């Protein structure tokens, strides 16, 4: 016997509504749009910090690529959902895209905690050394 929650989840994840986009579809659309705006912000920050601090610019570049990839995948999903494509337009695809984003974000946070401060310190020492050698 299938429990009620499993039935709701499977219906939610695998069913495609052929009439209109539901509230959850619009919620996914808003989440992906926010990720796209964040990607643009990280791109601008990357361009601004490119000359000042290469390590910070590299971090912003990693953030930009992950946010943009997820936003583009989500945008494609929203378009497929709007066109009611049966198998690719299911909500499971959006959930998988967001799960991939969170896995990617975990690795960026791991880099931020473990390696970023040391690389930034080494870069500042090297730039200070080069400043006095000129």
PDB file of C-alpha atoms in Angstrom:
ATOM      1  CA  UNK A   1       0.000   0.000   0.000  1.00  0.00           C
ATOM      2  CA  UNK A   2       1.304   3.418  -0.934  1.00  0.00           C
ATOM      3  CA  UNK A   3       1.119   6.100   1.715  1.00  0.00           C
ATOM      4  CA  UNK A   4      -0.594   9.410   1.038  1.00  0.00           C
ATOM      5  CA  UNK A   5       2.626  11.452   1.143  1.00  0.00           C
ATOM      6  CA  UNK A   6       4.336   9.214  -1.419  1.00  0.00           C
ATOM      7  CA  UNK A   7       1.328   9.510  -3.694  1.00  0.00           C
ATOM      8  CA  UNK A   8       1.370  13.291  -3.363  1.00  0.00           C
ATOM      9  CA  UNK A   9       5.108  13.476  -4.013  1.00  0.00           C
ATOM     10  CA  UNK A  10       4.997  11.210  -7.049  1.00  0.00           C
ATOM     11  CA  UNK A  11       2.026  13.113  -8.441  1.00  0.00           C
ATOM     12  CA  UNK A  12       3.771  16.410  -7.777  1.00  0.00           C
ATOM     13  CA  UNK A  13       7.084  15.371  -9.320  1.00  0.00           C
ATOM     14  CA  UNK A  14       5.928  13.396 -12.344  1.00  0.00           C
ATOM     15  CA  UNK A  15       2.627  14.931 -13.425  1.00  0.00           C
ATOM     16  CA  UNK A  16       2.515  17.544 -16.148  1.00  0.00           C
ATOM     17  CA  UNK A  17      -0.378  19.995 -16.087  1.00  0.00           C
ATOM     18  CA  UNK A  18      -1.592  20.586 -19.627  1.00  0.00           C
ATOM     19  CA  UNK A  19      -3.793  23.586 -18.908  1.00  0.00           C
ATOM     20  CA  UNK A  20      -1.688  26.212 -17.160  1.00  0.00           C
ATOM     21  CA  UNK A  21       1.369  26.731 -15.007  1.00  0.00           C
ATOM     22  CA  UNK A  22       0.675  26.109 -11.340  1.00  0.00           C
ATOM     23  CA  UNK A  23       1.838  28.078  -8.314  1.00  0.00           C
ATOM     24  CA  UNK A  24       4.802  25.752  -7.786  1.00  0.00           C
ATOM     25  CA  UNK A  25       5.846  26.206 -11.423  1.00  0.00           C
ATOM     26  CA  UNK A  26       5.870  29.970 -10.949  1.00  0.00           C
ATOM     27  CA  UNK A  27       7.827  29.500  -7.724  1.00  0.00           C
ATOM     28  CA  UNK A  28      10.473  27.517  -9.593  1.00  0.00           C
ATOM     29  CA  UNK A  29      10.508  30.227 -12.275  1.00  0.00           C
ATOM     30  CA  UNK A  30      11.098  32.937  -9.662  1.00  0.00           C
ATOM     31  CA  UNK A  31      13.889  30.901  -8.030  1.00  0.00           C
ATOM     32  CA  UNK A  32      15.628  30.432 -11.376  1.00  0.00           C
ATOM     33  CA  UNK A  33      15.176  34.131 -12.215  1.00  0.00           C
ATOM     34  CA  UNK A  34      16.769  35.100  -8.878  1.00  0.00           C
ATOM     35  CA  UNK A  35      19.668  32.747  -9.637  1.00  0.00           C
ATOM     36  CA  UNK A  36      20.095  34.461 -13.018  1.00  0.00           C
ATOM     37  CA  UNK A  37      20.179  37.919 -11.421  1.00  0.00           C
ATOM     38  CA  UNK A  38      22.704  36.643  -8.857  1.00  0.00           C
ATOM     39  CA  UNK A  39      24.832  35.276 -11.719  1.00  0.00           C
ATOM     40  CA  UNK A  40      24.878  38.720 -13.342  1.00  0.00           C
ATOM     41  CA  UNK A  41      25.900  40.300 -10.033  1.00  0.00           C
ATOM     42  CA  UNK A  42      28.718  37.768  -9.588  1.00  0.00           C
ATOM     43  CA  UNK A  43      29.887  38.446 -13.154  1.00  0.00           C
ATOM     44  CA  UNK A  44      30.072  42.180 -12.444  1.00  0.00           C
ATOM     45  CA  UNK A  45      31.956  41.516  -9.192  1.00  0.00           C
ATOM     46  CA  UNK A  46      34.336  39.228 -11.060  1.00  0.00           C
ATOM     47  CA  UNK A  47      35.068  41.923 -13.647  1.00  0.00           C
ATOM     48  CA  UNK A  48      35.588  44.580 -10.959  1.00  0.00           C
ATOM     49  CA  UNK A  49      37.988  42.436  -8.903  1.00  0.00           C
ATOM     50  CA  UNK A  50      39.899  41.036 -11.876  1.00  0.00           C
ATOM     51  CA  UNK A  51      42.741  43.566 -11.574  1.00  0.00           C
ATOM     52  CA  UNK A  52      42.765  44.008  -7.804  1.00  0.00           C
ATOM     53  CA  UNK A  53      42.645  40.463  -6.496  1.00  0.00           C
ATOM     54  CA  UNK A  54      42.820  37.457  -8.795  1.00  0.00           C
ATOM     55  CA  UNK A  55      41.846  34.992  -6.063  1.00  0.00           C
ATOM     56  CA  UNK A  56      38.622  36.840  -5.230  1.00  0.00           C
ATOM     57  CA  UNK A  57      37.877  37.204  -8.942  1.00  0.00           C
ATOM     58  CA  UNK A  58      38.348  33.437  -9.358  1.00  0.00           C
ATOM     59  CA  UNK A  59      35.886  32.811  -6.506  1.00  0.00           C
ATOM     60  CA  UNK A  60      33.341  35.137  -8.115  1.00  0.00           C
ATOM     61  CA  UNK A  61      33.937  33.339 -11.410  1.00  0.00           C
ATOM     62  CA  UNK A  62      33.100  30.016  -9.789  1.00  0.00           C
ATOM     63  CA  UNK A  63      29.959  31.513  -8.298  1.00  0.00           C
ATOM     64  CA  UNK A  64      28.998  33.035 -11.655  1.00  0.00           C
ATOM     65  CA  UNK A  65      29.381  29.774 -13.566  1.00  0.00           C
ATOM     66  CA  UNK A  66      27.340  27.722 -11.095  1.00  0.00           C
ATOM     67  CA  UNK A  67      24.546  30.245 -10.756  1.00  0.00           C
ATOM     68  CA  UNK A  68      24.353  30.838 -14.510  1.00  0.00           C
ATOM     69  CA  UNK A  69      24.356  27.130 -15.359  1.00  0.00           C
ATOM     70  CA  UNK A  70      21.527  26.434 -12.937  1.00  0.00           C
ATOM     71  CA  UNK A  71      19.560  29.479 -14.100  1.00  0.00           C
ATOM     72  CA  UNK A  72      19.872  28.500 -17.768  1.00  0.00           C
ATOM     73  CA  UNK A  73      18.850  24.908 -17.038  1.00  0.00           C
ATOM     74  CA  UNK A  74      15.918  26.238 -15.042  1.00  0.00           C
ATOM     75  CA  UNK A  75      14.951  28.632 -17.823  1.00  0.00           C
ATOM     76  CA  UNK A  76      14.982  25.788 -20.323  1.00  0.00           C
ATOM     77  CA  UNK A  77      12.863  23.738 -17.929  1.00  0.00           C
ATOM     78  CA  UNK A  78      10.349  26.581 -17.536  1.00  0.00           C
ATOM     79  CA  UNK A  79      10.079  26.850 -21.316  1.00  0.00           C
ATOM     80  CA  UNK A  80       9.569  23.109 -21.669  1.00  0.00           C
ATOM     81  CA  UNK A  81       7.037  23.176 -18.854  1.00  0.00           C
ATOM     82  CA  UNK A  82       5.171  26.013 -20.559  1.00  0.00           C
ATOM     83  CA  UNK A  83       5.134  24.062 -23.823  1.00  0.00           C
ATOM     84  CA  UNK A  84       3.902  21.002 -21.864  1.00  0.00           C
ATOM     85  CA  UNK A  85       6.645  18.670 -23.070  1.00  0.00           C
ATOM     86  CA  UNK A  86       5.629  15.414 -21.353  1.00  0.00           C
ATOM     87  CA  UNK A  87       8.820  13.882 -19.950  1.00  0.00           C
ATOM     88  CA  UNK A  88      11.347  16.695 -19.784  1.00  0.00           C
ATOM     89  CA  UNK A  89       8.840  19.224 -18.484  1.00  0.00           C
ATOM     90  CA  UNK A  90       8.114  17.402 -15.239  1.00  0.00           C
ATOM     91  CA  UNK A  91       9.001  19.007 -11.918  1.00  0.00           C
ATOM     92  CA  UNK A  92      11.541  16.279 -11.185  1.00  0.00           C
ATOM     93  CA  UNK A  93      13.871  17.924 -13.719  1.00  0.00           C
ATOM     94  CA  UNK A  94      13.672  21.247 -11.844  1.00  0.00           C
ATOM     95  CA  UNK A  95      14.245  19.503  -8.519  1.00  0.00           C
ATOM     96  CA  UNK A  96      17.278  17.703  -9.975  1.00  0.00           C
ATOM     97  CA  UNK A  97      18.660  20.997 -11.315  1.00  0.00           C
ATOM     98  CA  UNK A  98      18.295  22.601  -7.894  1.00  0.00           C
ATOM     99  CA  UNK A  99      19.812  19.528  -6.210  1.00  0.00           C
ATOM    100  CA  UNK A 100      22.792  19.778  -8.560  1.00  0.00           C
ATOM    101  CA  UNK A 101      23.082  23.460  -7.672  1.00  0.00           C
ATOM    102  CA  UNK A 102      23.165  22.704  -3.946  1.00  0.00           C
ATOM    103  CA  UNK A 103      25.771  19.970  -4.430  1.00  0.00           C
ATOM    104  CA  UNK A 104      27.887  22.383  -6.475  1.00  0.00           C
ATOM    105  CA  UNK A 105      27.386  25.107  -3.838  1.00  0.00           C
ATOM    106  CA  UNK A 106      28.582  22.700  -1.135  1.00  0.00           C
ATOM    107  CA  UNK A 107      31.884  22.231  -2.975  1.00  0.00           C
ATOM    108  CA  UNK A 108      32.313  25.984  -3.425  1.00  0.00           C
ATOM    109  CA  UNK A 109      31.709  26.484   0.299  1.00  0.00           C
ATOM    110  CA  UNK A 110      34.229  23.726   1.012  1.00  0.00           C
ATOM    111  CA  UNK A 111      36.777  25.568  -1.152  1.00  0.00           C
ATOM    112  CA  UNK A 112      35.907  28.802   0.623  1.00  0.00           C
ATOM    113  CA  UNK A 113      36.476  27.297   4.061  1.00  0.00           C
ATOM    114  CA  UNK A 114      39.588  25.239   3.298  1.00  0.00           C
ATOM    115  CA  UNK A 115      41.613  26.932   0.558  1.00  0.00           C
ATOM    116  CA  UNK A 116      40.407  30.462  -0.074  1.00  0.00           C
ATOM    117  CA  UNK A 117      41.964  32.243   2.908  1.00  0.00           C
ATOM    118  CA  UNK A 118      45.365  30.646   2.330  1.00  0.00           C
ATOM    119  CA  UNK A 119      45.341  31.431  -1.398  1.00  0.00           C
ATOM    120  CA  UNK A 120      44.234  34.998  -0.711  1.00  0.00           C
ATOM    121  CA  UNK A 121      46.984  35.460   1.881  1.00  0.00           C
ATOM    122  CA  UNK A 122      49.608  34.080  -0.526  1.00  0.00           C
ATOM    123  CA  UNK A 123      48.375  36.372  -3.293  1.00  0.00           C
ATOM    124  CA  UNK A 124      48.564  39.438  -1.041  1.00  0.00           C
ATOM    125  CA  UNK A 125      52.086  38.518   0.079  1.00  0.00           C
ATOM    126  CA  UNK A 126      53.162  37.992  -3.520  1.00  0.00           C
ATOM    127  CA  UNK A 127      51.639  41.284  -4.688  1.00  0.00           C
ATOM    128  CA  UNK A 128      53.307  43.113  -1.777  1.00  0.00           C
ATOM    129  CA  UNK A 129      56.634  41.519  -2.708  1.00  0.00           C
ATOM    130  CA  UNK A 130      56.209  42.542  -6.350  1.00  0.00           C
ATOM    131  CA  UNK A 131      55.247  46.061  -5.309  1.00  0.00           C
ATOM    132  CA  UNK A 132      58.526  46.573  -3.457  1.00  0.00           C
ATOM    133  CA  UNK A 133      60.644  44.887  -6.134  1.00  0.00           C
ATOM    134  CA  UNK A 134      59.625  47.476  -8.742  1.00  0.00           C
TER     135      UNK A 134
END
